[in-house]
Amino acid sequence: MTFLSSRRAAGGTARATLLGVPYDATASFRRGSRFGPGAIRDASQSIETYSPRLDRDLDDLAFTDGGDIDVDGLDTAALGAAIERASPPGLPFLLGGEHTITLGAVRAAARAHSDLTVVQWDAHTDLRDDYEGARVCHATVMRRILDDGRPLVQLGIRAGTKAEFELARRRSLHCAQDVAWPPDLLDTVRGRPLYLTVDIDVLDPGEAPGTGNPEPDGASYAALVDSLRSLAGARIAGMDLVEVAPALDPSGRTPIVAASLVREMLLLFAT
Ligand SMILES: [Mn+2]
C-alpha cells in the first residue's frame, strides 16, 4: 500500500518522495515504531486529499511513495549508511521508525547543503551523549547532530535531564516547550536550508497516545500545524515524521493524526 494519492510523476519529476524506515531496534521503553510507516499509509486511505485549512489538495501535487528502506537487522551505523544511500533527489520525506533515523537523513541533506539548519518538534531533548552505552540511538540523535556542527531549533520540548537542558540553553538556537516561533528566530532561519523533524510525541498524549515515550502537557495538532505553517516558503531540504507506534494506541487515532500531518507537510513544503 502507498500513501494516499501518491503517484509516479511524469519523467520522475516528483518534488517529494516518501520513504518508510521501519526501524525501532534501539527503542528503550516500548517498541513498535517499526510498524509506523505501514500504519500511516493504511490510515491515509481514510482521510481526504483536500486540506480546508490550507485550501490545497494532494491530488494537485506530484509526489511519490518509494516504499520502505530495508533496514532489518541493521546496527545504527549501517542504518545511517542505508538511509544516506537511499535518500532521493528533490525533497525526501521519511516516515519512522524511531528518531535515530533522522541522523542519516540529516547527513544526506547536509551533503548538498553545508549550511543546513535542523528544526526539531519533539517532547524530548534527545541530547544525551550516550544512553545505556549507545552513542547513536533515539535518546542521543540530536546530540550527534549538534556534534556535526548543525544549528538546531527545538520546539515543544518538555522532557530531558538537567544536563540536556543546560546543553540546549548553550548550544541550541532555541529550545522551548511552546511550538510557536519567536518572530526574530523565524527571520534568522527563513533564508537557510532547513531539515524538519517531527516526533509525534510533541503532541499531547490525548491527541497522539500511540508512541513509545509519551509526555504530558504537549502541543495541540492545530498549534503544531501553525508552527509548521510559519515556515511556508522556506527552503526545505528534507523532513521526517517519527515515533508512531500504532500498537500502543488501540483507538487507532495516532496513525490518522500522523497521516493528516503528512498531508499538511506535503501541501506546505512539496509544492
Ligand atoms: Mn520524543
Short mmCIF file of C-alpha atoms and ligand atoms in Angstrom, two decimals:
data_model
loop_
_atom_site.label_atom_id
_atom_site.label_comp_id
_atom_site.label_asym_id
_atom_site.label_seq_id
_atom_site.Cartn_x
_atom_site.Cartn_y
_atom_site.Cartn_z
CA MET A 1 0.00 0.00 0.00
CA THR A 2 1.22 3.52 -0.80
CA PHE A 3 0.33 6.84 0.80
CA LEU A 4 -2.94 8.46 -0.24
CA SER A 5 -2.89 9.71 -3.87
CA SER A 6 0.87 9.31 -4.32
CA ARG A 7 1.90 8.57 -7.88
CA ARG A 8 4.80 8.35 -10.24
CA ALA A 9 5.41 11.81 -11.61
CA ALA A 10 5.81 12.04 -15.39
CA GLY A 11 9.51 11.87 -16.13
CA GLY A 12 10.36 11.29 -12.48
CA THR A 13 9.97 14.95 -11.63
CA ALA A 14 8.22 14.48 -8.30
CA ARG A 15 9.27 17.16 -5.86
CA ALA A 16 8.84 14.91 -2.82
CA THR A 17 9.41 11.22 -2.15
CA LEU A 18 8.03 9.42 0.88
CA LEU A 19 10.23 6.63 2.26
CA GLY A 20 9.35 4.37 5.17
CA VAL A 21 12.10 3.44 7.63
CA PRO A 22 10.66 0.61 9.77
CA TYR A 23 13.37 0.64 12.44
CA ASP A 24 12.95 0.53 16.24
CA ALA A 25 15.93 -1.55 17.39
CA THR A 26 17.22 0.97 19.98
CA ALA A 27 13.82 1.82 21.50
CA SER A 28 14.33 1.73 25.25
CA PHE A 29 10.86 1.71 26.77
CA ARG A 30 8.20 0.49 24.37
CA ARG A 31 8.93 -0.71 20.84
CA GLY A 32 6.59 -0.77 17.88
CA SER A 33 7.52 2.27 15.76
CA ARG A 34 8.77 -0.09 13.03
CA PHE A 35 5.07 -0.54 12.25
CA GLY A 36 4.64 3.23 11.88
CA PRO A 37 5.13 3.61 8.11
CA GLY A 38 2.62 0.88 7.27
CA ALA A 39 0.05 2.19 9.74
CA ILE A 40 0.38 5.76 8.43
CA ARG A 41 -0.10 4.59 4.82
CA ASP A 42 -3.08 2.48 5.91
CA ALA A 43 -4.64 5.39 7.85
CA SER A 44 -4.07 7.76 4.90
CA GLN A 45 -6.76 5.87 2.99
CA SER A 46 -9.31 7.20 5.49
CA ILE A 47 -8.56 10.93 5.16
CA GLU A 48 -9.39 13.48 2.48
CA THR A 49 -6.81 14.67 -0.05
CA TYR A 50 -8.08 18.24 0.42
CA SER A 51 -6.96 20.42 3.34
CA PRO A 52 -9.55 23.11 4.13
CA ARG A 53 -7.03 24.77 6.44
CA LEU A 54 -4.52 25.24 3.61
CA ASP A 55 -7.01 25.27 0.72
CA ARG A 56 -4.79 22.86 -1.18
CA ASP A 57 -5.32 19.33 -2.47
CA LEU A 58 -2.86 16.44 -2.59
CA ASP A 59 -4.35 15.46 -5.94
CA ASP A 60 -2.69 18.57 -7.40
CA LEU A 61 0.73 17.53 -6.11
CA ALA A 62 3.21 15.22 -7.84
CA PHE A 63 4.79 13.18 -5.07
CA THR A 64 5.80 9.55 -4.90
CA ASP A 65 5.86 6.88 -2.24
CA GLY A 66 9.11 4.97 -2.61
CA GLY A 67 8.07 2.23 -0.18
CA ASP A 68 10.24 1.13 2.74
CA ILE A 69 14.02 1.09 3.03
CA ASP A 70 15.24 -2.40 4.02
CA VAL A 71 16.68 -1.84 7.49
CA ASP A 72 16.00 -5.25 9.00
CA GLY A 73 18.72 -6.35 11.41
CA LEU A 74 20.98 -3.33 10.81
CA ASP A 75 23.01 -1.71 13.58
CA THR A 76 22.78 2.08 13.81
CA ALA A 77 25.94 2.68 11.72
CA ALA A 78 24.59 0.52 8.89
CA LEU A 79 21.17 2.18 9.34
CA GLY A 80 22.66 5.63 8.79
CA ALA A 81 24.54 4.44 5.71
CA ALA A 82 21.42 2.78 4.27
CA ILE A 83 19.40 5.98 4.74
CA GLU A 84 22.13 8.13 3.17
CA ARG A 85 22.29 5.76 0.18
CA ALA A 86 18.51 5.70 -0.24
CA SER A 87 17.98 9.48 0.04
CA PRO A 88 16.27 10.52 -3.18
CA PRO A 89 16.83 13.75 -5.10
CA GLY A 90 14.31 16.51 -4.51
CA LEU A 91 12.60 16.52 -1.13
CA PRO A 92 12.96 13.30 0.90
CA PHE A 93 10.20 12.73 3.49
CA LEU A 94 10.99 9.83 5.82
CA LEU A 95 8.34 8.03 7.86
CA GLY A 96 9.74 6.38 11.02
CA GLY A 97 10.54 4.33 12.76
CA GLU A 98 12.40 5.64 15.78
CA HIS A 99 14.06 9.04 15.91
CA THR A 100 17.54 7.62 15.23
CA ILE A 101 16.69 7.60 11.51
CA THR A 102 16.99 11.40 11.44
CA LEU A 103 20.80 11.30 11.73
CA GLY A 104 21.38 9.61 8.35
CA ALA A 105 18.76 11.79 6.69
CA VAL A 106 20.31 14.99 8.02
CA ARG A 107 23.79 13.87 6.94
CA ALA A 108 22.46 13.10 3.45
CA ALA A 109 20.78 16.52 3.22
CA ALA A 110 23.93 18.25 4.50
CA ARG A 111 25.96 16.88 1.58
CA ALA A 112 24.05 19.27 -0.69
CA HIS A 113 23.52 21.99 1.95
CA SER A 114 26.56 22.57 4.15
CA ASP A 115 24.72 25.39 5.97
CA LEU A 116 21.76 23.13 6.85
CA THR A 117 19.78 24.06 9.98
CA VAL A 118 17.71 21.39 11.76
CA VAL A 119 14.28 22.13 13.26
CA GLN A 120 13.02 19.55 15.78
CA TRP A 121 9.45 19.30 17.10
CA ASP A 122 9.63 16.84 19.99
CA ALA A 123 8.68 16.32 23.64
CA HIS A 124 12.27 15.25 24.37
CA THR A 125 15.62 16.99 24.05
CA ASP A 126 17.32 13.82 22.62
CA LEU A 127 20.65 15.41 23.65
CA ARG A 128 22.23 12.68 25.80
CA ASP A 129 25.88 11.98 24.97
CA ASP A 130 25.19 8.27 25.31
CA TYR A 131 22.31 6.17 26.53
CA GLU A 132 22.72 2.71 28.04
CA GLY A 133 26.11 2.55 26.32
CA ALA A 134 24.87 3.60 22.89
CA ARG A 135 26.30 6.71 21.20
CA VAL A 136 23.75 6.61 18.38
CA CYS A 137 20.16 5.95 19.45
CA HIS A 138 16.81 7.68 19.80
CA ALA A 139 17.92 9.46 23.01
CA THR A 140 21.19 10.85 21.55
CA VAL A 141 20.28 11.66 17.97
CA MET A 142 20.11 15.45 18.37
CA ARG A 143 23.40 15.44 20.30
CA ARG A 144 25.11 13.77 17.33
CA ILE A 145 23.57 16.39 15.04
CA LEU A 146 24.96 19.15 17.28
CA ASP A 147 28.33 17.36 17.25
CA ASP A 148 28.24 17.53 13.44
CA GLY A 149 28.06 21.31 13.85
CA ARG A 150 24.48 21.79 12.69
CA PRO A 151 22.47 24.69 14.12
CA LEU A 152 19.41 23.29 15.93
CA VAL A 153 15.98 24.73 16.80
CA GLN A 154 13.96 22.73 19.37
CA LEU A 155 10.20 23.27 19.75
CA GLY A 156 7.71 21.51 22.06
CA ILE A 157 10.48 20.31 24.39
CA ARG A 158 9.31 19.32 27.88
CA ALA A 159 11.39 16.30 28.93
CA GLY A 160 15.08 15.61 29.40
CA THR A 161 17.81 15.61 32.03
CA LYS A 162 19.07 18.78 33.71
CA ALA A 163 22.35 18.39 31.79
CA GLU A 164 20.48 18.11 28.48
CA PHE A 165 18.54 21.30 29.16
CA GLU A 166 21.76 23.09 30.17
CA LEU A 167 23.33 21.97 26.89
CA ALA A 168 20.27 23.07 24.94
CA ARG A 169 20.42 26.52 26.51
CA ARG A 170 24.07 26.81 25.47
CA ARG A 171 24.04 25.20 22.06
CA SER A 172 20.55 25.24 20.52
CA LEU A 173 19.45 28.35 18.65
CA HIS A 174 16.22 27.98 20.61
CA CYS A 175 14.72 25.40 22.97
CA ALA A 176 11.20 25.89 24.34
CA GLN A 177 8.06 24.00 25.27
CA ASP A 178 5.98 26.38 23.15
CA VAL A 179 5.84 25.34 19.48
CA ALA A 180 5.17 28.92 18.33
CA TRP A 181 8.11 30.71 16.68
CA PRO A 182 9.58 33.88 18.15
CA PRO A 183 9.48 36.33 15.19
CA ASP A 184 13.20 37.10 15.28
CA LEU A 185 14.05 33.39 15.15
CA LEU A 186 11.87 32.95 12.07
CA ASP A 187 13.76 35.80 10.41
CA THR A 188 17.03 34.05 11.28
CA VAL A 189 16.15 30.65 9.81
CA ARG A 190 13.96 31.59 6.86
CA GLY A 191 16.83 32.23 4.46
CA ARG A 192 18.60 28.96 5.32
CA PRO A 193 18.10 25.44 4.01
CA LEU A 194 16.16 23.55 6.68
CA TYR A 195 15.68 19.93 7.69
CA LEU A 196 12.41 19.41 9.58
CA THR A 197 11.99 16.52 12.03
CA VAL A 198 8.68 15.92 13.78
CA ASP A 199 8.48 13.40 16.64
CA ILE A 200 4.78 12.58 17.02
CA ASP A 201 5.23 12.80 20.82
CA VAL A 202 5.47 16.59 20.50
CA LEU A 203 1.67 16.34 20.51
CA ASP A 204 -0.25 15.87 23.72
CA PRO A 205 -0.76 12.17 24.53
CA GLY A 206 -4.50 12.88 24.44
CA GLU A 207 -4.16 13.57 20.71
CA ALA A 208 -1.46 11.02 19.86
CA PRO A 209 -1.11 8.30 22.52
CA GLY A 210 0.46 5.75 20.14
CA THR A 211 4.12 6.46 20.78
CA GLY A 212 6.90 4.89 22.85
CA ASN A 213 7.58 7.70 25.33
CA PRO A 214 4.51 9.92 25.72
CA GLU A 215 4.87 13.08 27.83
CA PRO A 216 2.00 15.10 29.33
CA ASP A 217 1.30 18.75 28.56
CA GLY A 218 2.02 18.55 24.84
CA ALA A 219 1.11 20.69 21.87
CA SER A 220 -2.26 20.56 20.11
CA TYR A 221 -2.44 19.40 16.49
CA ALA A 222 -3.62 22.88 15.50
CA ALA A 223 -0.63 24.55 17.21
CA LEU A 224 1.78 22.12 15.54
CA VAL A 225 0.35 22.78 12.07
CA ASP A 226 0.51 26.53 12.73
CA SER A 227 4.15 26.15 13.76
CA LEU A 228 4.94 24.24 10.56
CA ARG A 229 2.98 26.75 8.52
CA SER A 230 5.20 29.55 9.84
CA LEU A 231 7.89 28.07 7.57
CA ALA A 232 5.81 28.23 4.38
CA GLY A 233 8.07 29.50 1.63
CA ALA A 234 11.26 28.41 3.42
CA ARG A 235 13.85 26.20 1.68
CA ILE A 236 13.20 22.68 2.97
CA ALA A 237 15.94 20.15 2.16
CA GLY A 238 14.37 17.15 3.87
CA MET A 239 11.87 16.16 6.53
CA ASP A 240 10.63 13.28 8.63
CA LEU A 241 7.85 12.17 10.96
CA VAL A 242 8.93 9.61 13.54
CA GLU A 243 7.94 7.52 16.57
CA VAL A 244 4.40 6.50 15.59
CA ALA A 245 3.83 3.14 17.34
CA PRO A 246 0.36 2.02 16.29
CA ALA A 247 0.03 -0.99 18.61
CA LEU A 248 0.22 1.34 21.63
CA ASP A 249 -3.00 3.09 20.58
CA PRO A 250 -5.96 0.70 20.36
CA SER A 251 -8.18 3.61 19.27
CA GLY A 252 -6.15 3.96 16.06
CA ARG A 253 -6.18 7.73 16.13
CA THR A 254 -2.41 8.25 16.24
CA PRO A 255 -1.77 6.96 12.68
CA ILE A 256 -4.71 9.03 11.43
CA VAL A 257 -3.31 12.15 13.09
CA ALA A 258 0.10 11.29 11.60
CA ALA A 259 -1.35 10.78 8.10
CA SER A 260 -3.11 14.15 8.37
CA LEU A 261 0.18 15.72 9.40
CA VAL A 262 1.98 14.12 6.43
CA ARG A 263 -0.67 15.59 4.14
CA GLU A 264 -0.26 19.09 5.60
CA MET A 265 3.56 18.88 5.43
CA LEU A 266 3.42 17.77 1.79
CA LEU A 267 0.98 20.55 0.94
CA LEU A 268 3.12 23.14 2.74
CA PHE A 269 6.57 22.11 1.57
CA ALA A 270 6.39 19.90 -1.53
CA THR A 271 4.87 22.45 -3.90
MN MN B 1 10.47 12.31 21.54
#
